[in-house]
Amino acid sequence: MFSTRVPADRRPNDLARALARARARGPVIDLTLSNPTRAGIHYPPDLLSGLSDPAALTYRPAPLGLRDAREAIAANYARRGLRVEADRIVLTTSTSEAYSILFKLLCEPGRSDVLTPVPSYPLFEHLTRLDGVVQRRYALEYHGAWTVDVDSLDRAWTPETRAVLAVSPNNPTGSTVRGADAEELTARCGSRQAALILDEVFCDYPLHGLLADPRAFSAPPCLICRLGGLSKSIGLPQVKLGWIALDGPAGIVSEALDRLELICDTYLSVSTPVQMAARSLLERGAAVRQQILDRLRTNDTALRAVVTGAGGATVLPAEGGWSAVIRVPATRSEEALATALLERDAVAVHPGYFFVFPHEAFLVVSLLPEPDEFARGIRLVQDRLDAA
Ligand SMILES: Cc1ncc(COP(=O)(O)O)c(C=O)c1O
């Protein structure tokens, strides 16, 4: 009776069960926290006041989004030094919905495939499957920095490939798509009639220095769909506003926009109040963004001061984003280590396999928790490694 888009086995995995048991025993230091609204960040109480603008009492359906919101998002790109026409911006409720819309635009159900990077965002598995799209993986390889393994990209490519997904900065490696990789990806997409979907939800969070120049993708020979959203850019996942910014050869962009208009008109999913509030949210949210950035940098510094390589564990270099990767000795499995941390120390971390690292053993921690709690948690991780 039910579609295979939803997996038959939906039971929680062993680690999720161990987490539930640990929570039943008492407080857990959660180094997997991804919800910025639960991280002790101060949100100005009137931040959402734009949502009560009475002008939103009149419904003005606009499939690609209201003009003012699209212009506010174009201005937000300008802040990063990127020139994006408001006409080429499409509003969505979230980045996750943006993926779904783009799969509808680009893929034949049950037949087309898209290439996703590993290690990267685990939700790609559900996002592709729920839209009837085949996921094929290409590798990022680590040699002091993460770059695209171009051979694995070519091996993954099939005549049915419609898009390559890239995440910059990537979750969880914090790596960005730099010049040479940008060229490899766009050249292949251009010559093989595929689109590049570039997820930039973490672009506002450089951990030190500058992130890769976003103009690395300017004048691309293929359709590029940049994704962003309020969820990360001002720490408001519950407000539900994301966007797609299109770039590429003019004829393809205009055909894509025309088709996107039909898809978006079918659902009209983005609420009028959030569209009317977009400008004020983006402007006032800067204060929240700054606090999140300060938090990430504080925790990143603390992490690197505690995990120094002494117990065989090292923190991999990262350019940006909300997480950090710790390489740990592969003397026991990631699962065994993460379970021991939960059961003995009441600390939750993600094992690397969750993000499909090429081999064991890695732990992934969120840089969002409150600094005192984060420091205590990291100390416990290091002590557990020392005790091994
Ligand atoms: C790489 C990446 N893309 C997209 C999302 C989801 O963003 P949204 O809340 O806009 O759907 C996340 C959430 O963690 C993410 O890590």
mmCIF file of C-alpha atoms and ligand atoms in Angstrom:
data_model
loop_
_atom_site.group_PDB
_atom_site.id
_atom_site.type_symbol
_atom_site.label_atom_id
_atom_site.label_comp_id
_atom_site.label_asym_id
_atom_site.label_seq_id
_atom_site.Cartn_x
_atom_site.Cartn_y
_atom_site.Cartn_z
ATOM 1 C CA MET A 1 0.000 0.000 0.000
ATOM 2 C CA PHE A 2 2.852 2.455 0.741
ATOM 3 C CA SER A 3 5.520 3.945 -1.473
ATOM 4 C CA THR A 4 9.121 2.754 -1.256
ATOM 5 C CA ARG A 5 10.136 6.424 -1.102
ATOM 6 C CA VAL A 6 9.763 5.987 2.667
ATOM 7 C CA PRO A 7 12.126 3.294 3.973
ATOM 8 C CA ALA A 8 10.478 0.140 5.328
ATOM 9 C CA ASP A 9 12.811 0.053 8.352
ATOM 10 C CA ARG A 10 12.326 3.248 10.337
ATOM 11 C CA ARG A 11 13.474 1.978 13.730
ATOM 12 C CA PRO A 12 15.895 4.220 15.660
ATOM 13 C CA ASN A 13 19.489 3.029 15.340
ATOM 14 C CA ASP A 14 21.570 1.719 18.269
ATOM 15 C CA LEU A 15 23.118 5.101 18.956
ATOM 16 C CA ALA A 16 19.724 6.852 19.037
ATOM 17 C CA ARG A 17 18.561 4.228 21.536
ATOM 18 C CA ALA A 18 21.699 4.738 23.655
ATOM 19 C CA LEU A 19 21.021 8.506 23.588
ATOM 20 C CA ALA A 20 17.433 7.986 24.777
ATOM 21 C CA ARG A 21 18.714 5.776 27.639
ATOM 22 C CA ALA A 22 21.363 8.364 28.596
ATOM 23 C CA ARG A 23 18.739 11.127 28.643
ATOM 24 C CA ALA A 24 16.522 9.001 30.868
ATOM 25 C CA ARG A 25 19.444 8.695 33.328
ATOM 26 C CA GLY A 26 20.109 12.461 33.528
ATOM 27 C CA PRO A 27 21.459 15.502 31.662
ATOM 28 C CA VAL A 28 23.499 14.845 28.515
ATOM 29 C CA ILE A 29 26.104 17.244 27.085
ATOM 30 C CA ASP A 30 24.870 17.416 23.522
ATOM 31 C CA LEU A 31 27.759 17.971 21.118
ATOM 32 C CA THR A 32 25.405 17.212 18.223
ATOM 33 C CA LEU A 33 23.248 20.304 18.852
ATOM 34 C CA SER A 34 22.163 21.834 15.555
ATOM 35 C CA ASN A 35 19.270 24.014 16.741
ATOM 36 C CA PRO A 36 20.553 27.586 17.192
ATOM 37 C CA THR A 37 17.414 28.605 19.105
ATOM 38 C CA ARG A 38 18.369 26.162 21.885
ATOM 39 C CA ALA A 39 21.977 27.280 22.189
ATOM 40 C CA GLY A 40 21.722 30.278 24.532
ATOM 41 C CA ILE A 41 21.936 32.801 21.676
ATOM 42 C CA HIS A 42 20.109 36.070 22.422
ATOM 43 C CA TYR A 43 17.362 36.799 19.910
ATOM 44 C CA PRO A 44 16.014 40.393 20.059
ATOM 45 C CA PRO A 45 12.419 39.963 21.326
ATOM 46 C CA ASP A 46 11.030 42.085 18.460
ATOM 47 C CA LEU A 47 12.961 40.227 15.764
ATOM 48 C CA LEU A 48 9.762 38.681 14.406
ATOM 49 C CA SER A 49 7.690 41.875 14.541
ATOM 50 C CA GLY A 50 7.821 42.212 10.729
ATOM 51 C CA LEU A 51 5.657 39.077 10.559
ATOM 52 C CA SER A 52 2.656 40.981 11.918
ATOM 53 C CA ASP A 53 2.601 43.617 9.165
ATOM 54 C CA PRO A 54 -1.152 44.090 8.427
ATOM 55 C CA ALA A 55 -0.304 44.383 4.724
ATOM 56 C CA ALA A 56 0.036 40.569 4.845
ATOM 57 C CA LEU A 57 -3.711 40.324 5.494
ATOM 58 C CA THR A 58 -4.140 40.630 1.733
ATOM 59 C CA TYR A 59 -3.076 37.517 -0.184
ATOM 60 C CA ARG A 60 -0.918 38.358 -3.184
ATOM 61 C CA PRO A 61 0.144 35.041 -4.655
ATOM 62 C CA ALA A 62 3.464 35.347 -6.491
ATOM 63 C CA PRO A 63 4.851 31.923 -7.488
ATOM 64 C CA LEU A 64 8.541 32.886 -7.439
ATOM 65 C CA GLY A 65 8.105 35.234 -4.462
ATOM 66 C CA LEU A 66 7.201 38.853 -3.690
ATOM 67 C CA ARG A 67 9.438 41.422 -5.328
ATOM 68 C CA ASP A 68 10.587 43.100 -2.119
ATOM 69 C CA ALA A 69 11.710 39.819 -0.531
ATOM 70 C CA ARG A 70 13.621 38.852 -3.678
ATOM 71 C CA GLU A 71 15.314 42.259 -3.733
ATOM 72 C CA ALA A 72 16.217 41.943 -0.045
ATOM 73 C CA ILE A 73 17.851 38.583 -0.776
ATOM 74 C CA ALA A 74 19.718 40.087 -3.755
ATOM 75 C CA ALA A 75 21.018 42.777 -1.346
ATOM 76 C CA ASN A 76 22.068 39.997 1.025
ATOM 77 C CA TYR A 77 24.175 38.477 -1.790
ATOM 78 C CA ALA A 78 25.666 41.923 -2.458
ATOM 79 C CA ARG A 79 26.861 41.935 1.177
ATOM 80 C CA ARG A 80 29.014 38.910 0.196
ATOM 81 C CA GLY A 81 30.261 40.674 -2.928
ATOM 82 C CA LEU A 82 28.006 38.721 -5.289
ATOM 83 C CA ARG A 83 25.821 40.389 -7.900
ATOM 84 C CA VAL A 84 22.577 38.422 -8.238
ATOM 85 C CA GLU A 85 19.526 39.826 -10.051
ATOM 86 C CA ALA A 86 16.354 39.756 -7.923
ATOM 87 C CA ASP A 87 14.579 38.302 -11.011
ATOM 88 C CA ARG A 88 16.758 35.216 -10.738
ATOM 89 C CA ILE A 89 15.842 34.496 -7.120
ATOM 90 C CA VAL A 90 13.133 31.985 -6.236
ATOM 91 C CA LEU A 91 11.711 31.818 -2.712
ATOM 92 C CA THR A 92 11.173 28.518 -0.904
ATOM 93 C CA THR A 93 10.207 27.574 2.641
ATOM 94 C CA SER A 94 13.631 26.036 3.331
ATOM 95 C CA THR A 95 16.729 24.719 1.661
ATOM 96 C CA SER A 96 15.297 21.210 1.964
ATOM 97 C CA GLU A 97 12.268 22.308 -0.034
ATOM 98 C CA ALA A 98 14.575 23.998 -2.548
ATOM 99 C CA TYR A 99 16.206 20.606 -3.226
ATOM 100 C CA SER A 100 12.803 19.038 -3.770
ATOM 101 C CA ILE A 101 11.767 21.797 -6.192
ATOM 102 C CA LEU A 102 15.031 21.479 -8.126
ATOM 103 C CA PHE A 103 14.701 17.697 -8.372
ATOM 104 C CA LYS A 104 11.219 18.263 -9.856
ATOM 105 C CA LEU A 105 12.720 20.758 -12.296
ATOM 106 C CA LEU A 106 15.624 18.578 -13.405
ATOM 107 C CA CYS A 107 14.910 14.870 -12.861
ATOM 108 C CA GLU A 108 12.771 12.127 -14.377
ATOM 109 C CA PRO A 109 11.069 10.250 -11.546
ATOM 110 C CA GLY A 110 12.631 6.860 -10.823
ATOM 111 C CA ARG A 111 15.247 7.273 -13.549
ATOM 112 C CA SER A 112 17.487 10.315 -13.187
ATOM 113 C CA ASP A 113 20.341 10.464 -10.762
ATOM 114 C CA VAL A 114 22.114 13.270 -8.942
ATOM 115 C CA LEU A 115 25.672 13.144 -7.638
ATOM 116 C CA THR A 116 26.129 13.931 -3.956
ATOM 117 C CA PRO A 117 29.428 14.472 -2.130
ATOM 118 C CA VAL A 118 30.696 12.339 0.763
ATOM 119 C CA PRO A 119 31.413 13.053 3.504
ATOM 120 C CA SER A 120 28.507 15.491 3.615
ATOM 121 C CA TYR A 121 24.987 16.232 4.737
ATOM 122 C CA PRO A 122 23.225 12.942 5.623
ATOM 123 C CA LEU A 123 19.761 14.218 4.681
ATOM 124 C CA PHE A 124 20.617 13.892 0.964
ATOM 125 C CA GLU A 125 19.597 10.267 1.275
ATOM 126 C CA HIS A 126 15.994 11.139 2.205
ATOM 127 C CA LEU A 127 15.805 14.249 0.051
ATOM 128 C CA THR A 128 16.638 12.288 -3.100
ATOM 129 C CA ARG A 129 14.606 9.235 -2.241
ATOM 130 C CA LEU A 130 11.467 11.195 -1.346
ATOM 131 C CA ASP A 131 11.567 12.789 -4.805
ATOM 132 C CA GLY A 132 12.131 9.499 -6.606
ATOM 133 C CA VAL A 133 15.675 10.466 -7.574
ATOM 134 C CA VAL A 134 18.659 8.108 -7.504
ATOM 135 C CA GLN A 135 21.562 9.289 -5.363
ATOM 136 C CA ARG A 136 25.072 8.460 -6.609
ATOM 137 C CA ARG A 137 28.014 9.488 -4.515
ATOM 138 C CA TYR A 138 31.292 11.153 -5.364
ATOM 139 C CA ALA A 139 34.121 11.571 -2.883
ATOM 140 C CA LEU A 140 35.821 14.504 -1.297
ATOM 141 C CA GLU A 141 39.370 13.473 -0.476
ATOM 142 C CA TYR A 142 41.467 14.716 2.390
ATOM 143 C CA HIS A 143 45.151 15.538 2.013
ATOM 144 C CA GLY A 144 45.513 18.345 4.533
ATOM 145 C CA ALA A 145 42.516 19.986 2.845
ATOM 146 C CA TRP A 146 39.377 18.532 1.283
ATOM 147 C CA THR A 147 39.070 18.609 -2.494
ATOM 148 C CA VAL A 148 36.821 16.922 -5.037
ATOM 149 C CA ASP A 149 38.049 13.476 -6.099
ATOM 150 C CA VAL A 150 37.435 14.133 -9.789
ATOM 151 C CA ASP A 151 37.943 10.461 -10.757
ATOM 152 C CA SER A 152 35.214 9.384 -8.381
ATOM 153 C CA LEU A 153 32.966 12.112 -9.819
ATOM 154 C CA ASP A 154 33.533 10.763 -13.330
ATOM 155 C CA ARG A 155 32.961 7.181 -12.182
ATOM 156 C CA ALA A 156 29.671 8.175 -10.531
ATOM 157 C CA TRP A 157 28.434 10.040 -13.646
ATOM 158 C CA THR A 158 25.883 8.241 -15.843
ATOM 159 C CA PRO A 159 23.883 9.272 -18.923
ATOM 160 C CA GLU A 160 20.989 9.869 -16.476
ATOM 161 C CA THR A 161 22.890 12.347 -14.280
ATOM 162 C CA ARG A 162 20.995 15.629 -14.087
ATOM 163 C CA ALA A 163 22.728 17.478 -11.285
ATOM 164 C CA VAL A 164 25.817 17.601 -9.113
ATOM 165 C CA LEU A 165 25.322 18.739 -5.525
ATOM 166 C CA ALA A 166 28.107 20.586 -3.704
ATOM 167 C CA VAL A 167 28.045 22.078 -0.218
ATOM 168 C CA SER A 168 30.274 25.066 0.532
ATOM 169 C CA PRO A 169 31.216 25.320 3.369
ATOM 170 C CA ASN A 170 30.499 21.640 3.656
ATOM 171 C CA ASN A 171 28.756 19.994 6.592
ATOM 172 C CA PRO A 172 30.642 18.511 8.453
ATOM 173 C CA THR A 173 34.130 19.047 6.978
ATOM 174 C CA GLY A 174 33.928 22.869 6.893
ATOM 175 C CA SER A 175 35.662 22.807 3.504
ATOM 176 C CA THR A 176 34.721 25.090 0.618
ATOM 177 C CA VAL A 177 34.670 24.497 -3.128
ATOM 178 C CA ARG A 178 37.723 26.412 -4.291
ATOM 179 C CA GLY A 179 38.694 27.711 -7.751
ATOM 180 C CA ALA A 180 40.075 24.571 -9.419
ATOM 181 C CA ASP A 181 37.250 22.347 -8.130
ATOM 182 C CA ALA A 182 34.669 24.957 -9.123
ATOM 183 C CA GLU A 183 36.043 24.812 -12.666
ATOM 184 C CA GLU A 184 36.073 21.002 -12.787
ATOM 185 C CA LEU A 185 32.446 20.872 -11.616
ATOM 186 C CA THR A 186 31.039 23.613 -13.827
ATOM 187 C CA ALA A 187 32.929 22.464 -16.936
ATOM 188 C CA ARG A 188 31.558 18.931 -16.567
ATOM 189 C CA CYS A 189 28.018 20.124 -15.823
ATOM 190 C CA GLY A 190 28.174 22.469 -18.830
ATOM 191 C CA SER A 191 29.348 19.855 -21.328
ATOM 192 C CA ARG A 192 27.084 17.080 -19.985
ATOM 193 C CA GLN A 193 23.805 19.046 -19.632
ATOM 194 C CA ALA A 194 23.646 18.839 -15.860
ATOM 195 C CA ALA A 195 23.045 21.556 -13.270
ATOM 196 C CA LEU A 196 25.254 22.396 -10.315
ATOM 197 C CA ILE A 197 23.322 22.768 -7.056
ATOM 198 C CA LEU A 198 25.515 24.743 -4.688
ATOM 199 C CA ASP A 199 24.372 24.641 -1.066
ATOM 200 C CA GLU A 200 25.760 27.719 0.666
ATOM 201 C CA VAL A 201 23.696 27.661 3.864
ATOM 202 C CA PHE A 202 26.847 28.053 5.991
ATOM 203 C CA CYS A 203 28.443 30.791 3.863
ATOM 204 C CA ASP A 204 28.126 33.403 6.612
ATOM 205 C CA TYR A 205 30.303 31.494 9.048
ATOM 206 C CA PRO A 206 34.025 31.669 8.263
ATOM 207 C CA LEU A 207 35.882 30.205 11.254
ATOM 208 C CA HIS A 208 38.971 32.257 10.483
ATOM 209 C CA GLY A 209 40.001 34.430 7.562
ATOM 210 C CA LEU A 210 37.924 34.552 4.436
ATOM 211 C CA LEU A 211 35.976 31.745 2.814
ATOM 212 C CA ALA A 212 36.652 30.763 -0.800
ATOM 213 C CA ASP A 213 35.711 33.618 -3.093
ATOM 214 C CA PRO A 214 32.029 33.103 -4.039
ATOM 215 C CA ARG A 215 32.845 34.669 -7.418
ATOM 216 C CA ALA A 216 34.745 31.485 -8.290
ATOM 217 C CA PHE A 217 31.497 30.460 -9.969
ATOM 218 C CA SER A 218 30.900 33.621 -11.988
ATOM 219 C CA ALA A 219 29.997 33.322 -15.694
ATOM 220 C CA PRO A 220 29.494 29.546 -15.387
ATOM 221 C CA PRO A 221 29.010 27.426 -18.517
ATOM 222 C CA CYS A 222 26.151 25.523 -16.809
ATOM 223 C CA LEU A 223 23.026 26.206 -14.768
ATOM 224 C CA ILE A 224 24.040 26.941 -11.161
ATOM 225 C CA CYS A 225 21.445 26.962 -8.402
ATOM 226 C CA ARG A 226 22.788 28.558 -5.235
ATOM 227 C CA LEU A 227 20.844 27.664 -2.100
ATOM 228 C CA GLY A 228 20.531 29.710 1.063
ATOM 229 C CA GLY A 229 18.083 30.344 3.872
ATOM 230 C CA LEU A 230 17.267 32.070 7.141
ATOM 231 C CA SER A 231 17.639 28.786 8.991
ATOM 232 C CA LYS A 232 21.413 29.211 9.145
ATOM 233 C CA SER A 233 22.005 32.756 7.905
ATOM 234 C CA ILE A 234 20.183 34.351 10.865
ATOM 235 C CA GLY A 235 19.605 31.256 13.019
ATOM 236 C CA LEU A 236 15.845 31.048 12.492
ATOM 237 C CA PRO A 237 14.966 27.580 11.132
ATOM 238 C CA GLN A 238 11.388 27.890 12.402
ATOM 239 C CA VAL A 239 10.606 30.982 10.318
ATOM 240 C CA LYS A 240 10.809 28.913 7.125
ATOM 241 C CA LEU A 241 12.328 30.994 4.379
ATOM 242 C CA GLY A 242 14.922 29.750 1.932
ATOM 243 C CA TRP A 243 15.852 30.615 -1.605
ATOM 244 C CA ILE A 244 17.394 29.514 -4.883
ATOM 245 C CA ALA A 245 19.522 31.977 -6.893
ATOM 246 C CA LEU A 246 20.041 30.983 -10.511
ATOM 247 C CA ASP A 247 23.065 31.711 -12.661
ATOM 248 C CA GLY A 248 24.406 30.395 -15.956
ATOM 249 C CA PRO A 249 23.784 30.806 -19.680
ATOM 250 C CA ALA A 250 20.893 33.286 -20.106
ATOM 251 C CA GLY A 251 18.696 30.986 -22.252
ATOM 252 C CA ILE A 252 18.921 28.106 -19.757
ATOM 253 C CA VAL A 253 18.297 30.385 -16.771
ATOM 254 C CA SER A 254 15.197 31.882 -18.361
ATOM 255 C CA GLU A 255 13.804 28.441 -19.327
ATOM 256 C CA ALA A 256 14.510 27.197 -15.789
ATOM 257 C CA LEU A 257 12.725 30.208 -14.238
ATOM 258 C CA ASP A 258 9.727 29.679 -16.468
ATOM 259 C CA ARG A 259 9.482 26.043 -15.406
ATOM 260 C CA LEU A 260 10.114 26.867 -11.753
ATOM 261 C CA GLU A 261 7.207 29.280 -11.914
ATOM 262 C CA LEU A 262 4.876 26.403 -12.733
ATOM 263 C CA ILE A 263 6.264 24.199 -9.952
ATOM 264 C CA CYS A 264 6.067 26.969 -7.357
ATOM 265 C CA ASP A 265 2.626 28.081 -8.532
ATOM 266 C CA THR A 266 1.344 24.562 -7.912
ATOM 267 C CA TYR A 267 2.236 24.720 -4.216
ATOM 268 C CA LEU A 268 2.533 28.452 -3.352
ATOM 269 C CA SER A 269 4.167 27.258 -0.144
ATOM 270 C CA VAL A 270 5.941 30.382 1.131
ATOM 271 C CA SER A 271 3.708 32.389 3.466
ATOM 272 C CA THR A 272 2.927 36.033 2.688
ATOM 273 C CA PRO A 273 3.898 37.282 6.196
ATOM 274 C CA VAL A 274 7.404 35.805 5.959
ATOM 275 C CA GLN A 275 7.913 37.295 2.507
ATOM 276 C CA MET A 276 6.832 40.709 3.739
ATOM 277 C CA ALA A 277 9.139 40.394 6.740
ATOM 278 C CA ALA A 278 12.157 39.120 4.752
ATOM 279 C CA ARG A 279 13.878 42.496 4.461
ATOM 280 C CA SER A 280 13.611 43.373 8.155
ATOM 281 C CA LEU A 281 14.549 39.821 9.194
ATOM 282 C CA LEU A 282 17.679 39.899 7.049
ATOM 283 C CA GLU A 283 18.671 43.321 8.367
ATOM 284 C CA ARG A 284 17.961 42.757 12.062
ATOM 285 C CA GLY A 285 19.105 39.147 12.007
ATOM 286 C CA ALA A 286 22.680 40.363 11.496
ATOM 287 C CA ALA A 287 22.972 40.653 15.300
ATOM 288 C CA VAL A 288 22.052 36.988 15.722
ATOM 289 C CA ARG A 289 24.433 35.949 12.949
ATOM 290 C CA GLN A 290 27.286 37.778 14.693
ATOM 291 C CA GLN A 291 26.593 36.006 17.990
ATOM 292 C CA ILE A 292 26.518 32.620 16.268
ATOM 293 C CA LEU A 293 29.795 33.411 14.508
ATOM 294 C CA ASP A 294 31.435 34.474 17.798
ATOM 295 C CA ARG A 295 30.157 31.270 19.432
ATOM 296 C CA LEU A 296 31.544 29.046 16.664
ATOM 297 C CA ARG A 297 34.938 30.736 16.826
ATOM 298 C CA THR A 298 35.113 30.547 20.632
ATOM 299 C CA ASN A 299 34.304 26.843 20.608
ATOM 300 C CA ASP A 300 36.615 26.112 17.688
ATOM 301 C CA THR A 301 39.508 27.740 19.566
ATOM 302 C CA ALA A 302 38.657 25.815 22.769
ATOM 303 C CA LEU A 303 38.461 22.551 20.829
ATOM 304 C CA ARG A 304 41.867 23.041 19.242
ATOM 305 C CA ALA A 305 43.366 23.938 22.633
ATOM 306 C CA VAL A 306 42.121 20.674 24.212
ATOM 307 C CA VAL A 307 42.468 18.203 21.333
ATOM 308 C CA THR A 308 46.077 18.800 20.373
ATOM 309 C CA GLY A 309 47.116 15.425 19.047
ATOM 310 C CA ALA A 310 48.353 14.159 22.395
ATOM 311 C CA GLY A 311 46.047 11.122 22.656
ATOM 312 C CA GLY A 312 46.367 10.437 18.920
ATOM 313 C CA ALA A 313 43.346 12.621 18.159
ATOM 314 C CA THR A 314 43.545 15.667 15.904
ATOM 315 C CA VAL A 315 41.044 18.286 14.815
ATOM 316 C CA LEU A 316 40.955 18.586 11.031
ATOM 317 C CA PRO A 317 41.379 22.068 9.589
ATOM 318 C CA ALA A 318 38.072 23.711 8.654
ATOM 319 C CA GLU A 319 37.233 26.952 6.896
ATOM 320 C CA GLY A 320 33.655 27.507 7.963
ATOM 321 C CA GLY A 321 30.358 26.098 9.175
ATOM 322 C CA TRP A 322 28.862 24.876 12.408
ATOM 323 C CA SER A 323 30.784 21.656 12.999
ATOM 324 C CA ALA A 324 34.255 20.248 13.535
ATOM 325 C CA VAL A 325 35.778 16.886 12.660
ATOM 326 C CA ILE A 326 38.053 15.072 15.103
ATOM 327 C CA ARG A 327 40.171 12.269 13.740
ATOM 328 C CA VAL A 328 40.579 9.631 16.454
ATOM 329 C CA PRO A 329 42.705 6.463 16.606
ATOM 330 C CA ALA A 330 40.912 3.630 14.772
ATOM 331 C CA THR A 331 41.710 1.218 17.603
ATOM 332 C CA ARG A 332 37.983 0.814 18.199
ATOM 333 C CA SER A 333 34.967 1.576 16.060
ATOM 334 C CA GLU A 334 33.378 5.006 15.907
ATOM 335 C CA GLU A 335 30.163 3.398 17.125
ATOM 336 C CA ALA A 336 31.888 1.874 20.187
ATOM 337 C CA LEU A 337 33.529 5.190 21.059
ATOM 338 C CA ALA A 338 30.337 7.250 20.607
ATOM 339 C CA THR A 339 28.403 4.688 22.682
ATOM 340 C CA ALA A 340 31.036 4.735 25.466
ATOM 341 C CA LEU A 341 30.889 8.532 25.529
ATOM 342 C CA LEU A 342 27.128 8.380 25.955
ATOM 343 C CA GLU A 343 27.022 5.575 28.493
ATOM 344 C CA ARG A 344 29.988 6.520 30.652
ATOM 345 C CA ASP A 345 30.321 10.286 30.211
ATOM 346 C CA ALA A 346 26.822 11.392 29.140
ATOM 347 C CA VAL A 347 28.286 13.164 26.082
ATOM 348 C CA ALA A 348 26.621 12.888 22.655
ATOM 349 C CA VAL A 349 28.778 13.102 19.515
ATOM 350 C CA HIS A 350 28.210 11.998 15.940
ATOM 351 C CA PRO A 351 30.270 9.095 14.594
ATOM 352 C CA GLY A 352 31.893 9.848 11.235
ATOM 353 C CA TYR A 353 29.990 7.075 9.417
ATOM 354 C CA PHE A 354 26.845 9.147 9.848
ATOM 355 C CA PHE A 355 28.325 11.476 7.195
ATOM 356 C CA VAL A 356 29.960 8.650 5.170
ATOM 357 C CA PHE A 357 33.646 9.308 5.762
ATOM 358 C CA PRO A 358 35.877 7.138 3.540
ATOM 359 C CA HIS A 359 37.138 5.120 6.515
ATOM 360 C CA GLU A 360 37.129 5.077 10.326
ATOM 361 C CA ALA A 361 37.649 6.727 12.732
ATOM 362 C CA PHE A 362 36.218 10.237 13.012
ATOM 363 C CA LEU A 363 33.932 12.041 15.424
ATOM 364 C CA VAL A 364 31.902 15.088 14.440
ATOM 365 C CA VAL A 365 30.980 17.730 17.007
ATOM 366 C CA SER A 366 28.781 20.784 16.723
ATOM 367 C CA LEU A 367 30.393 24.136 17.513
ATOM 368 C CA LEU A 368 27.045 25.612 18.616
ATOM 369 C CA PRO A 369 26.693 24.566 22.299
ATOM 370 C CA GLU A 370 27.211 27.093 25.090
ATOM 371 C CA PRO A 371 30.966 27.507 25.642
ATOM 372 C CA ASP A 372 31.096 26.134 29.224
ATOM 373 C CA GLU A 373 29.158 23.058 28.267
ATOM 374 C CA PHE A 374 31.133 22.636 25.062
ATOM 375 C CA ALA A 375 34.453 22.843 26.929
ATOM 376 C CA ARG A 376 33.298 20.277 29.512
ATOM 377 C CA GLY A 377 32.108 17.933 26.783
ATOM 378 C CA ILE A 378 35.325 18.181 24.787
ATOM 379 C CA ARG A 379 37.410 17.590 27.928
ATOM 380 C CA LEU A 380 35.408 14.397 28.545
ATOM 381 C CA VAL A 381 35.983 13.281 24.934
ATOM 382 C CA GLN A 382 39.728 13.841 25.305
ATOM 383 C CA ASP A 383 39.784 12.049 28.690
ATOM 384 C CA ARG A 384 37.949 9.081 27.199
ATOM 385 C CA LEU A 385 40.505 8.925 24.371
ATOM 386 C CA ASP A 386 43.369 9.185 26.893
ATOM 387 C CA ALA A 387 41.842 6.346 28.924
ATOM 388 C CA ALA A 388 41.837 4.006 25.907
HETATM 389 C C1 LIG B 1 24.245 21.435 4.254
HETATM 390 C C2 LIG B 1 22.846 21.715 4.704
HETATM 391 N N1 LIG B 1 21.912 22.097 3.812
HETATM 392 C C3 LIG B 1 20.654 22.352 4.193
HETATM 393 C C4 LIG B 1 20.269 22.243 5.510
HETATM 394 C C5 LIG B 1 18.823 22.482 5.881
HETATM 395 O O1 LIG B 1 18.489 23.801 5.836
HETATM 396 P P1 LIG B 1 16.957 24.243 5.903
HETATM 397 O O2 LIG B 1 16.619 24.371 7.344
HETATM 398 O O3 LIG B 1 16.940 25.551 5.168
HETATM 399 O O4 LIG B 1 16.155 23.191 5.213
HETATM 400 C C6 LIG B 1 21.196 21.850 6.468
HETATM 401 C C7 LIG B 1 20.793 21.705 7.881
HETATM 402 O O5 LIG B 1 21.565 21.349 8.748
HETATM 403 C C8 LIG B 1 22.515 21.582 6.061
HETATM 404 O O6 LIG B 1 23.441 21.162 6.946
#
